[in-house]
Amino acid sequence: MKIKLKFFAAAMALGILGASAANPKPFVIPELRQWQGTDGTFSVEPTARIVVDNSDLLPIGQALAADWQKMFGERLDVLAGKASKGDITIAVKKDKKMSSEGYRMDITDRIAVTAQDKEGAYWATRTILQIAEQSKGHEFPKGKITDWPDYPVRGLSMDVGRKFFPMSYLQDLVKVMSYYKLNSLRIHLNDNGFHYYFGNDWNKTYSAFRMESDSFPGLTARDGYYTKEEFRNFQRESAKQFVDIMPEIDIPAHALAFTHYKPEIGSEEFGMDHLNLFSDETIPFLDVLFEEYLGGDDPVFIGPNMHIGTDEFGKDYPGFDKRQETIEKFRAFADHYIKLVESYGKQPWVWGSLSNARGETPVKTQGVILDAWYNGYAEPKEMIELGFKLNSIPDGMVYIVPGAGYYHDYLNTKWLYENWTPAKVGNVQFEEKDPNLVGGYFAVWNDHVGNGISVQDVHHRIMAALPTMAVKLWDGVNVTLPYDDFAKASLIISEAPGVNRLAKTGEPNSLVYQTNSFKPGQTTPIQDLGYDWTLEFDIEGTQETPGTILLSSPESTFYLADPVKGMFGFSRDGYLNTFNFRPYPGEKAHIKLTGDNKSTKLYVNGKLKESLDIIMQEHNGGKNKMYYHQTLMMPLQKAGDFKSKITNLKAYNYITD
């Protein structure tokens, strides 16, 4: 159940309701740029219509209606025609003072949206939904909104190469990004683990390429990949939500998936995660691969952009900057793939690297977007002088590496909110809205393959950062709420229409489900319990077959008898974690389980039996550490086929005493 707050109650909580009768600015993420409040409120009634001024806008009106129904259970009619009192109207009108993503909204006896084009009109519908969900009566303060972004590119880079994310998750992620007016999602399709976690053996080191391939059967990862058709459909559906999907094939480093498939193109000089740029077989192999996804009448990569990587080549090898012959080969390689991507009608993107690879071989820069991630590899102002446009993605500020112990596990959102905009690229400060900056990103890198982090854990980290990043990429320095007020108010806003990946349910600190007798095969209205949660029940034990499930959902499974040891345990994302406990046949016990984003605990008869915490694992003689996570968002959707007697089952959306 979504937490609802009346608009004026929310305004009072934020301390923005002044003595004047004029309405205060509505709370929206990202923050509205301009607001002129008047008196009174307007409520969207179930009889309201969504009226567009021409048929080209019907898809946007229909998207608003569909999302309205998902969120509020009411279906609003959509039509092209003349509006009247009580309606939501959407129009596109040329406005030289407004950017392509900007819009105006007048709230009187109706809601009237005008935008420069469809994109701005769509963002206005996100504002409408966010305001509407803050009160049970869908109340809007009367007034005028003028809203626009400072930067045209506002995005997230997702490493799916080292950790597979199902397409269903990526689809939900796009809905979330769109709801917060983020418009670019990069899919980092290939990568590999660090070989020192795999006995320093490249042959055993994990690698993956996530796209279906007909040209090279066996190249595609077997533990998770995207078919060509589902990737096409994903891009088409995302485009309807004004989110560009940018595929990335990362070369010539991070390339172990390709050298596992074709060892002869691997580098003996730098290691098998690097391509051998001197091999006559390397470029022909990659050209065929690029043609498979970019060529033909029905290309797999259908959006306007493609990323070719080019990062960290030779990073771990002292004296790389003195290996001039290799550097010239690298520069020629980058130039070749920039031009190849352009030949297919795409705008090429690259990671910053040329300050670490100075040479004579020309690299095309005009029309190329460079990710400014680490200034030691690409000094930002030098890159602009060379002709690049920059995307701001400074590693020490906006990189999430879950559970790694370096960069950020969770972004420092307070610092970002108060100090960062895309104009701050590491230690280099640009003027706000410098025309050489296209925008900014934050990123998720799943460096530590096998560390127990789940898709739900990654999403928890993304959602902790996403509201702040959305504000800073849209508003820049023009935020007005203090951070603590913003963070508190942001809890009001949903993830997206129909999306609840954080598995929030019920009012805060409440009992959300209970039953006196829990039977095999029984279902509940709750799929999962998000962090923090408690589940307790009484059990009269019976000898259970290994693999016996107590509770399951599409995301995870909790076992009364796990498949390996027959103990209490849980699995998600291919990881199995077990407690050293199971009841004896006939034993009666009170069980309590709790979970947060760091551990999962088991209590038996009121005493802590075991806590599955983060475990530090040492590799390579203790030189390298990995932190294994044993977390769980508790599945609650369906009971398994168990024999034990389960009674007095209760689920809470907090950790009880």
CSV table of C-alpha atoms in Angstrom, one decimal, residues 101 151-155 183-184 349 391 422 438-441 473:
chain,number,residue,atom,x,y,z
A,101,GLU,CA,12.2,19.2,-23.1
A,151,TYR,CA,21.4,19.4,-19.4
A,152,PRO,CA,20.1,17.3,-22.3
A,153,VAL,CA,21.7,14.0,-21.2
A,154,ARG,CA,20.8,12.6,-17.8
A,155,GLY,CA,21.6,9.0,-17.3
A,183,ASN,CA,16.6,10.0,-20.3
A,184,SER,CA,19.6,7.8,-21.0
A,349,TRP,CA,30.7,7.5,-27.4
A,391,ASN,CA,29.5,13.6,-20.4
A,422,PRO,CA,27.7,18.0,-14.2
A,438,VAL,CA,26.2,17.3,-22.7
A,439,GLY,CA,25.1,16.3,-19.2
A,440,GLY,CA,26.0,13.6,-16.7
A,441,TYR,CA,25.6,10.1,-15.5
A,473,LEU,CA,21.0,16.6,-13.6
